[in-house]
Short mmCIF file of C-alpha atoms and ligand atoms in Angstrom, two decimals:
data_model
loop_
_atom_site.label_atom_id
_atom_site.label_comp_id
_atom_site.label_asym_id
_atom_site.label_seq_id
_atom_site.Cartn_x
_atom_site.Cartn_y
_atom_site.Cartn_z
CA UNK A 227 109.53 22.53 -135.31
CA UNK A 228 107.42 24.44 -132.95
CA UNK A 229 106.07 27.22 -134.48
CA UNK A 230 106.65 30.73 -132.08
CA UNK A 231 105.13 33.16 -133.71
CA UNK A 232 102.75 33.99 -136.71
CA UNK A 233 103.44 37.68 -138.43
CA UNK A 234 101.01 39.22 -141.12
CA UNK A 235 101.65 42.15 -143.39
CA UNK A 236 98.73 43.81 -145.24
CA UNK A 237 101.42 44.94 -148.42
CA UNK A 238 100.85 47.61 -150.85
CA UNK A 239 102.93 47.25 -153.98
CA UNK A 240 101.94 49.38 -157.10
CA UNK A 241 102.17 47.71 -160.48
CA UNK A 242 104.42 48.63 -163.38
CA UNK A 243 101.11 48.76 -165.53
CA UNK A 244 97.74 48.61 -164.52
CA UNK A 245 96.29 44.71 -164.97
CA UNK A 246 92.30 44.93 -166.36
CA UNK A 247 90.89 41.85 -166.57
CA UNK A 248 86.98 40.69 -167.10
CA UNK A 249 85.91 41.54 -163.48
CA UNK A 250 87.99 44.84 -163.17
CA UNK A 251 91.21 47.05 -163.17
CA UNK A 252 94.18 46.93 -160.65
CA UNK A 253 96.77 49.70 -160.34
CA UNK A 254 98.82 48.12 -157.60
CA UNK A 255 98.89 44.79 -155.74
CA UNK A 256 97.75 44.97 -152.28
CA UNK A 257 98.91 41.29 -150.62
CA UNK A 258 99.33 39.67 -147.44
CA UNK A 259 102.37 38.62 -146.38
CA UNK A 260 102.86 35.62 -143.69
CA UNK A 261 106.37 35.28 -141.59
CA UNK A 262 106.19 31.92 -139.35
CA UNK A 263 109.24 32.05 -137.05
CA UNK A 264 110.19 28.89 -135.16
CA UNK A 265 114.15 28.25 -133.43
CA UNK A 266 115.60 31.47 -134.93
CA UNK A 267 114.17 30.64 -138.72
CA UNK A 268 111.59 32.92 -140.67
CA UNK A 269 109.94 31.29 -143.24
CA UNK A 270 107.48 33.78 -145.59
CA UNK A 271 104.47 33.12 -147.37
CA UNK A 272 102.07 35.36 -149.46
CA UNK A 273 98.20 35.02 -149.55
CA UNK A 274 97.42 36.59 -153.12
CA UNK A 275 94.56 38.35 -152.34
CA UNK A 276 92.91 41.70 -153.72
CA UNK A 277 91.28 44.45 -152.58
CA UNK A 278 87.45 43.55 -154.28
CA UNK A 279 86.03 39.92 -154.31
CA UNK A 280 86.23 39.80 -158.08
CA UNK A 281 88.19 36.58 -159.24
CA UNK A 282 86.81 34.74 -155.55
CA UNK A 283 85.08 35.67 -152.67
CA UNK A 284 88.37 36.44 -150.76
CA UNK A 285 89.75 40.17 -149.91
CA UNK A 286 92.74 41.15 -148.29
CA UNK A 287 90.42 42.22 -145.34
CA UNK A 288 88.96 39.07 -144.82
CA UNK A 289 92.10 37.05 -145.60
CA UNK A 290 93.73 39.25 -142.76
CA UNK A 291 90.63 38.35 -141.08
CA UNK A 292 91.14 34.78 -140.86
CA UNK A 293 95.06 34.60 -140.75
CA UNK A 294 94.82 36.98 -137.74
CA UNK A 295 91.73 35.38 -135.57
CA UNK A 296 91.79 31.67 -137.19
CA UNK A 297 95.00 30.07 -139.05
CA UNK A 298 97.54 32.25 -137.13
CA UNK A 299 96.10 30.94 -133.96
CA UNK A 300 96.24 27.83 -134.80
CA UNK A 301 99.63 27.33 -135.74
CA UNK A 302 100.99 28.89 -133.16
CA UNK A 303 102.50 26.71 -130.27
CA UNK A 304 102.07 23.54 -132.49
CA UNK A 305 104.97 20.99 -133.36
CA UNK A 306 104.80 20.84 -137.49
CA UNK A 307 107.08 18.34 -139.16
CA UNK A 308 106.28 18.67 -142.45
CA UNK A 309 104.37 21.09 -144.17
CA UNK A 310 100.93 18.26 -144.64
CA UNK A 311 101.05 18.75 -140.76
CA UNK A 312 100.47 22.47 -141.40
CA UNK A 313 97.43 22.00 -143.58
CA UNK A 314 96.07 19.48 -141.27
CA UNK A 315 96.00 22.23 -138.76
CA UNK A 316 94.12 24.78 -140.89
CA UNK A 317 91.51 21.70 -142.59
CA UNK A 318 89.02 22.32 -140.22
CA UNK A 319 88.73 26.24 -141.43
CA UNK A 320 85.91 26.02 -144.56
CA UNK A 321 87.44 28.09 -147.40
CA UNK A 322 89.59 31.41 -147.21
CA UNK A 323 92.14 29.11 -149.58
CA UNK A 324 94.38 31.90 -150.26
CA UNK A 325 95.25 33.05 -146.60
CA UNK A 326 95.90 29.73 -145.96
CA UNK A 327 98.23 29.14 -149.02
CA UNK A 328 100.26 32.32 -147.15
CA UNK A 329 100.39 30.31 -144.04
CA UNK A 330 101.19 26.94 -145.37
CA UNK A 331 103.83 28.66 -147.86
CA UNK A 332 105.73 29.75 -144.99
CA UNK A 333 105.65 26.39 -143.49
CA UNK A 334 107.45 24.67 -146.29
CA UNK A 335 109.96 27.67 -146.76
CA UNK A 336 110.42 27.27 -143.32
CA UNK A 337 111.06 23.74 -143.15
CA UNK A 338 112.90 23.56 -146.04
CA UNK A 339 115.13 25.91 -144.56
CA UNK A 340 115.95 23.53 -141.79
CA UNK A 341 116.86 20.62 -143.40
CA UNK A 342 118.80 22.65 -146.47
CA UNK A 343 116.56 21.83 -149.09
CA UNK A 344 114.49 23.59 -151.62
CA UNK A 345 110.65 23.80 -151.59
CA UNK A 346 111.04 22.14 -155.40
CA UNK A 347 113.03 19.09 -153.71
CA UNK A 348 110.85 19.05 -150.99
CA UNK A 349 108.00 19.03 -153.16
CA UNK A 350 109.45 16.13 -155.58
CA UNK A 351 109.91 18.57 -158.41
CA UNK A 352 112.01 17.32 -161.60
CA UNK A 353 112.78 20.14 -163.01
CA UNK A 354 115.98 22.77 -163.34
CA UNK A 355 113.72 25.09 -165.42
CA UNK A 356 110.47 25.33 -165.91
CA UNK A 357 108.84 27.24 -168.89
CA UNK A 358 106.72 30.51 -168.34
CA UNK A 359 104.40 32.61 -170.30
CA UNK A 360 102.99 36.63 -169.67
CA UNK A 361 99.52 37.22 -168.85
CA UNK A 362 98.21 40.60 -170.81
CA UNK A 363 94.48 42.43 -169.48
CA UNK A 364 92.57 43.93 -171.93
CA UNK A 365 93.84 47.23 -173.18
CA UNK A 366 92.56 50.22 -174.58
CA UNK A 367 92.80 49.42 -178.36
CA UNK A 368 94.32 46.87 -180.82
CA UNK A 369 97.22 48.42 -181.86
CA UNK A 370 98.00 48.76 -177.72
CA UNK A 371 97.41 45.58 -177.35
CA UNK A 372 99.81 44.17 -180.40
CA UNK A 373 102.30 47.28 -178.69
CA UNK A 374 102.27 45.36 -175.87
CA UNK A 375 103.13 41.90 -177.09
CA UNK A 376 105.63 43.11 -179.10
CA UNK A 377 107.12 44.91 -176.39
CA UNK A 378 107.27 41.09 -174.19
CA UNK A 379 108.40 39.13 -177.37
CA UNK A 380 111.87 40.15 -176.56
CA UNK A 381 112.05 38.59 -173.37
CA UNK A 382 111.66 35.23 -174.55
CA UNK A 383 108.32 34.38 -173.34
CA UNK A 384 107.10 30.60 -174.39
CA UNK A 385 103.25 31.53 -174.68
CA UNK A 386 101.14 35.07 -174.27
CA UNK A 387 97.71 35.08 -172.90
CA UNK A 388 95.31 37.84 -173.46
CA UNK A 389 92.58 38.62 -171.37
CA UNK A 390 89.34 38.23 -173.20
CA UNK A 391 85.56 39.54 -172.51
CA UNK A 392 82.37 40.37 -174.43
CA UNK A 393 83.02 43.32 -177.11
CA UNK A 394 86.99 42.37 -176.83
CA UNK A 395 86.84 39.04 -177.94
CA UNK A 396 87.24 37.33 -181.32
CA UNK A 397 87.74 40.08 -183.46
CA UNK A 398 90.57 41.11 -181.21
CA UNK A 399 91.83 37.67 -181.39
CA UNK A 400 91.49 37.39 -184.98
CA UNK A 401 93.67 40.97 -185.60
CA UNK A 402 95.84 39.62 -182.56
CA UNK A 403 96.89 36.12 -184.52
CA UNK A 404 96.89 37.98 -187.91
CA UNK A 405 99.79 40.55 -186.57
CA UNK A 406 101.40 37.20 -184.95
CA UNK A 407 101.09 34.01 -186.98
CA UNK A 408 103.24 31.81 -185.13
CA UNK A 409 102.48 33.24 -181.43
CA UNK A 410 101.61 30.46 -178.76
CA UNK A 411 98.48 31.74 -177.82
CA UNK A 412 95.45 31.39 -175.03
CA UNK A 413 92.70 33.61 -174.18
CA UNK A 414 91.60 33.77 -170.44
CA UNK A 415 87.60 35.19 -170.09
CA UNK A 416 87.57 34.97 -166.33
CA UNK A 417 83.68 33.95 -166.10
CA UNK A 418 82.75 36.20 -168.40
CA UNK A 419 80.51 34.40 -170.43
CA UNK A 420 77.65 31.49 -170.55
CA UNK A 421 76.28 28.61 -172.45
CA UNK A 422 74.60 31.52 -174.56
CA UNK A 423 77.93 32.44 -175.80
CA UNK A 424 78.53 29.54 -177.54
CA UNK A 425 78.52 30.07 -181.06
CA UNK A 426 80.54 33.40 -180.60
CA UNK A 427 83.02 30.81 -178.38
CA UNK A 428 83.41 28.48 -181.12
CA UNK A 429 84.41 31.19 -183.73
CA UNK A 430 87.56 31.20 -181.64
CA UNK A 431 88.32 27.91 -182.92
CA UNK A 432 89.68 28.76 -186.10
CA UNK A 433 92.80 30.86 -184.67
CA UNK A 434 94.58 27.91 -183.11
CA UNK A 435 94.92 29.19 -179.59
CA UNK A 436 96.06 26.52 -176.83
CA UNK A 437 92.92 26.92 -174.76
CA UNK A 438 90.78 28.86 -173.89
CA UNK A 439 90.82 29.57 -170.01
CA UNK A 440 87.71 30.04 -167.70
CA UNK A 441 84.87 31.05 -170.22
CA UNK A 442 82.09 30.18 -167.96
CA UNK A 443 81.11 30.79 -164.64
CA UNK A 444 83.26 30.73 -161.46
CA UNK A 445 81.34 28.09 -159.92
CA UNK A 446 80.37 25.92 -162.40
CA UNK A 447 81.29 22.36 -164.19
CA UNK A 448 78.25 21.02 -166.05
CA UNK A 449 77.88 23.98 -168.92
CA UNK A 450 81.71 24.06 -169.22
CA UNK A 451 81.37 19.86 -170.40
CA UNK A 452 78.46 20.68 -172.43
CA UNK A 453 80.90 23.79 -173.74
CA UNK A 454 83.55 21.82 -174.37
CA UNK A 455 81.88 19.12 -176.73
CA UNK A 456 81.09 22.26 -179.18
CA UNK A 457 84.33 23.82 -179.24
CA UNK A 458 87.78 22.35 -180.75
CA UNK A 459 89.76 24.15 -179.18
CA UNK A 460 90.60 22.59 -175.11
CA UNK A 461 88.49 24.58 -172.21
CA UNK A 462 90.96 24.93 -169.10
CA UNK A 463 89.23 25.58 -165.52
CA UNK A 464 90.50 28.46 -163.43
CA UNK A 465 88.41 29.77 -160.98
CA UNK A 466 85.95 26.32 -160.98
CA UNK A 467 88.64 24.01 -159.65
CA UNK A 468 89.21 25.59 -156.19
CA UNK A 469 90.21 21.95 -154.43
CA UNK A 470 90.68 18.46 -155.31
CA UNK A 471 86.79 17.58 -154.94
CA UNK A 472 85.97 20.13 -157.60
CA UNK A 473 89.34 18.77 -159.91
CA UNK A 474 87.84 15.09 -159.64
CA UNK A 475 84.53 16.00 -160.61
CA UNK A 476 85.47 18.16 -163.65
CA UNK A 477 87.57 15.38 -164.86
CA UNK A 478 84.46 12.79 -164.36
CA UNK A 479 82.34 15.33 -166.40
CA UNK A 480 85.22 16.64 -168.86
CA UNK A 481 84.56 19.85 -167.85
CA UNK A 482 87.37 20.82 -169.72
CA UNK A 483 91.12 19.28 -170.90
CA UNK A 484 93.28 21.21 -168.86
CA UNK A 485 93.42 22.63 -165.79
CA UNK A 486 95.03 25.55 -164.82
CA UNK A 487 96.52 25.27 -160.59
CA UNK A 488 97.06 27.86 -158.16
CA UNK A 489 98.14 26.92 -155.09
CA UNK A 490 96.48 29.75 -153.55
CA UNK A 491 93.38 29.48 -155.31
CA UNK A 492 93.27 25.31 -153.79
CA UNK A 493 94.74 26.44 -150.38
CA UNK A 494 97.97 25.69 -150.52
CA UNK A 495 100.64 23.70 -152.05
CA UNK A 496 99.57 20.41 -150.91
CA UNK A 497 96.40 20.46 -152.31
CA UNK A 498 97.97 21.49 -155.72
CA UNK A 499 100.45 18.66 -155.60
CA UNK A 500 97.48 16.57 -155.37
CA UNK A 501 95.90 18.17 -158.29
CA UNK A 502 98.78 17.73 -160.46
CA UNK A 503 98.92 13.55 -159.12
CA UNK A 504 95.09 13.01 -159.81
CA UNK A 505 95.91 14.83 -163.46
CA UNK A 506 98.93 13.26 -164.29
CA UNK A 507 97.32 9.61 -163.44
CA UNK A 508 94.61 10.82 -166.06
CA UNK A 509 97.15 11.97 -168.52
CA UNK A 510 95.32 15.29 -168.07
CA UNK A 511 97.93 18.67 -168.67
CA UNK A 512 98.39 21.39 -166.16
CA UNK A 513 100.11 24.54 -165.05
CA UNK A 514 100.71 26.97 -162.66
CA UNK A 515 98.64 29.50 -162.47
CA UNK A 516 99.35 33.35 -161.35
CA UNK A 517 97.87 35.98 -158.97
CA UNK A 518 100.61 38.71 -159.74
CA UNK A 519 102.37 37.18 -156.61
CA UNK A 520 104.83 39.24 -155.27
CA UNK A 521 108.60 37.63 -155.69
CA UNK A 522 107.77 35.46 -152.37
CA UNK A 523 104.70 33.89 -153.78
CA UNK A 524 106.28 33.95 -156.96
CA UNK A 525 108.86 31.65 -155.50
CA UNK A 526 106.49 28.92 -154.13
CA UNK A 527 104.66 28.83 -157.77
CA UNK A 528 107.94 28.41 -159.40
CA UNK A 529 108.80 25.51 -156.90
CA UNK A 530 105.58 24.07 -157.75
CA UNK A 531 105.56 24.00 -161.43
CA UNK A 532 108.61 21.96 -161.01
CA UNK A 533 106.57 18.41 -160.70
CA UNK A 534 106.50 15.94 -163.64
CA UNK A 535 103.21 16.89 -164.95
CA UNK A 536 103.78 20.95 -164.91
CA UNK A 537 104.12 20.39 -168.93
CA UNK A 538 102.22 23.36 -170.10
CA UNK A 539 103.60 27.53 -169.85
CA UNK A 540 102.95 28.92 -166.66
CA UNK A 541 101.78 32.60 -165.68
CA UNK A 542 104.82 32.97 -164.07
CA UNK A 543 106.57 36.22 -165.80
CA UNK A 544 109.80 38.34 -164.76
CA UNK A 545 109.50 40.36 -161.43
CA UNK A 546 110.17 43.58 -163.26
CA UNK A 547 106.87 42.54 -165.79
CA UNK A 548 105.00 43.51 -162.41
CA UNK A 549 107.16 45.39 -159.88
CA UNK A 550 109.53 48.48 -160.01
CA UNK A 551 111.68 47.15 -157.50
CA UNK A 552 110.19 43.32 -156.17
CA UNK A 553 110.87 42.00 -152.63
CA UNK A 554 112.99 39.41 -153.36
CA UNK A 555 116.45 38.61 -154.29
CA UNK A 556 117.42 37.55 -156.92
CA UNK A 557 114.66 39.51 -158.89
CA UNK A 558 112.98 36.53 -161.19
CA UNK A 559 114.12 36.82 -164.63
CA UNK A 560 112.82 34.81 -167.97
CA UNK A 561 115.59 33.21 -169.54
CA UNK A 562 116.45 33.76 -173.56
CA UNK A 563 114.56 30.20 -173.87
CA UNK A 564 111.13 31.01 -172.38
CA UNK A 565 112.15 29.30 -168.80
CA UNK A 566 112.94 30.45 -165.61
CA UNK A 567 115.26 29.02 -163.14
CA UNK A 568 113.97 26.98 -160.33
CA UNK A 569 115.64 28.60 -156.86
CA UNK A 570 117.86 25.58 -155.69
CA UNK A 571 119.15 27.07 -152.35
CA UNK A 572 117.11 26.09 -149.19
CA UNK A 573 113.72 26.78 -148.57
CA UNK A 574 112.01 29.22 -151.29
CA UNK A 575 115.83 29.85 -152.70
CA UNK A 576 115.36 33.96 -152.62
CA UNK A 577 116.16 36.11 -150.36
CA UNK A 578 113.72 38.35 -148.74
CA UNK A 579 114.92 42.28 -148.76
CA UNK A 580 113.44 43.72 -145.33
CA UNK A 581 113.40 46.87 -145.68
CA UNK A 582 111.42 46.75 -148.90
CA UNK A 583 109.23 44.79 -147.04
CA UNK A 584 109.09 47.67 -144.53
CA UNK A 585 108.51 50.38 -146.74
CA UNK A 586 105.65 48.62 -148.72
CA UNK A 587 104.26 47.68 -145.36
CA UNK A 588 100.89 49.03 -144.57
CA UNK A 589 100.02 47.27 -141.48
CA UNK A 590 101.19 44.35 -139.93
CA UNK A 591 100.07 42.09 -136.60
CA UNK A 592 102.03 38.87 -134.41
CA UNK A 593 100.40 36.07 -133.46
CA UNK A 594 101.77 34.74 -130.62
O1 LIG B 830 92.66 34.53 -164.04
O2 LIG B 830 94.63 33.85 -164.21
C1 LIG B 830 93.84 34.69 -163.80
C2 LIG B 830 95.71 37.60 -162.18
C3 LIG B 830 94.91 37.85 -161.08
C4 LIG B 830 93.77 37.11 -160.90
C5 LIG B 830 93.43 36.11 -161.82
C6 LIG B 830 94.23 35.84 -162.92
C7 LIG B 830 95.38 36.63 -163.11
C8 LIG B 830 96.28 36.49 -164.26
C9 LIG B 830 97.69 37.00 -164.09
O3 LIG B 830 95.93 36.08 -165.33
C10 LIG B 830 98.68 35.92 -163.97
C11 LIG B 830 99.99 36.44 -163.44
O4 LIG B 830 100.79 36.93 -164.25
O5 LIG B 830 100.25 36.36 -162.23
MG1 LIG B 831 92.54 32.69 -165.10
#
């Protein structure tokens, strides 16, 4: 297909409650969105970028940077048969892995629109459902906190991860699994700590949680192996796994037990298929990641967690956990079960509502 024209849309969204993690607080969601348009198809994308370079370097103003000057450029004009063509095209740009996950998400909803199959089929995905869990940022007390879980148990959710960082840590944790015995549990520290940490690390060992995400630095692999040999409980890599290189050399250092994949955090879905095949050779769990993606990126990271060796909760919650109103329809829902439905129509499998795009435009530029 030869690709016509590249459109990008700096979106402002704002969140149904404020997200606070280790590196910060967001109110609302402010996103790139990518439209490639080739023989009268529109395929969208969404680079899941923020406003600050907190979790990575990235920001939505140098993502639009390099969609608008670089990637979009470079697509445009070209033939692209399948989406690996796509991220052959956008190789030789170092980095900037989430705008290019927003062009090369496009790509496959665009060809999968063409030939009238799903990005999960497209993909090789295996599964109908796949199972999801909610992702919770530090609140102002306990008793807000255990508010707040209570209010998703309802829904169904198969695991709750709480946002973690020093002075909210283990004794939250330990008043956390007190009020919920039986909760699947995970903590995510997003950096937040170091080698120093250790001991207070290892007290988290005695409350059964199912990993404990990203303690360590963004960049590193070496502490989080010599981390992992003092705790029981199974490290999983976030922000230090950003492509395949940096997936192969935590798993030669065992850097941790499970890894956590973003497509946008690796550049794209290609890379993360990748991932998941070097993992699954290696017997090594994963799943998919979240960047409170709007329903479009949403959609891809469904699609995704559909391979084989997706065996593990994703951060893949409800559009209405995030949005008033999302972009997409159907809205994502969690089923009574703790699943959601992979979208079996062709391409992404949800429709895009345009003049919600519209309204939560802010800015937008073709490439062409
Ligand atoms: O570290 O997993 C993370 C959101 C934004 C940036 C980083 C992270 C997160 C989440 C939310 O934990 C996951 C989601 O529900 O999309
Ligand atoms: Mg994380």
């Amino acid at each position: 297909m030869r690709i016509d024209q590249v459109e990008i849309r700096y979106i402002q969204l704002p969140l149904v409650h404020p997200f606070e993690t280790s590196f910060g607080r967001e109110d609302e969601r402010d996103t790139i969105l990518v439209a490639v348009r080739s023989e009268g198809l529109t395929g969208w994308g969404e680079a899941a970028t923020s406003v600050g370079p907190w979790y990575e370097y990235e920001t939505v103003e140098t993502s639009w940077h390099i969609l608008r000057d670089f990637l979009g450029p470079r697509m445009v004009g070209q033939d692209v048969v399948t989406a690996q063509d796509a991220a052959k095209l956008m190789m030789p740009v170092r980095g900037h892995n989430l705008a290019k996950m927003g062009v090369e998400a496009a790509i496959w909803d665009l060809l999968g629109q063409a030939e009238g199959r799903s990005v999960s089929q497209l993909l090789g995905g295996t599964r109908e459902t796949v199972a999801v869990g909610v992702s919770i940022g530090v609140q102002d007390s306990v008793p807000s906190l255990n508010r707040r879980i209570d209010g998703f148990l309802p829904d169904g959710y198969s695991r709750v991860k709480i946002k973690i960082r020093p002075g909210w840590d283990v004794d939250v944790v330990r008043q956390v699994r007190k009020r919920f015995p039986d909760l699947s549990l995970m903590v995510d520290a997003n950096s937040a700590y170091s080698l120093d940490d250790s001991v207070l690390l290892a007290a988290l060992d005695e409350f059964d949680l199912l990993m404990i995400e990203q303690p360590l630095a963004h960049d590193d692999l070496v502490d989080h192996a010599e981390l992992q040999s003092q705790l029981r409980t199974p490290v999983c890599l976030d922000e230090s796994v950003p492509s395949l290189a940096a997936a192969r050399a935590a798993l030669a250092l065992d850097s941790g037990r499970i890894i956590n994949i973003k497509p946008g955090r690796v550049g794209g879905l290609t890379v993360a298929r990748d991932i998941h095949d070097l993992c699954r050779t290696r017997d090594v769990p994963v799943w998919c990641g979240g960047m409170l993606e709007t329903g479009i990126g949403r959609a891809h990271n469904v699609a995704l967690a559909s391979l084989p060796g997706f065996c593990l909760p994703g951060d893949i919650s409800a559009s209405a956990r995030y949005f008033h109103q999302d972009l997409v329809e159907p809205a994502f829902v969690v089923n009574p079960n703790g699943t959601m439905t992979v979208p079996s129509g062709p391409g992404m499998g949800v429709t895009v509502v345009l003049d919600r795009v519209e309204s939560a435009t802010r800015r937008r530029d073709l490439i062409k």
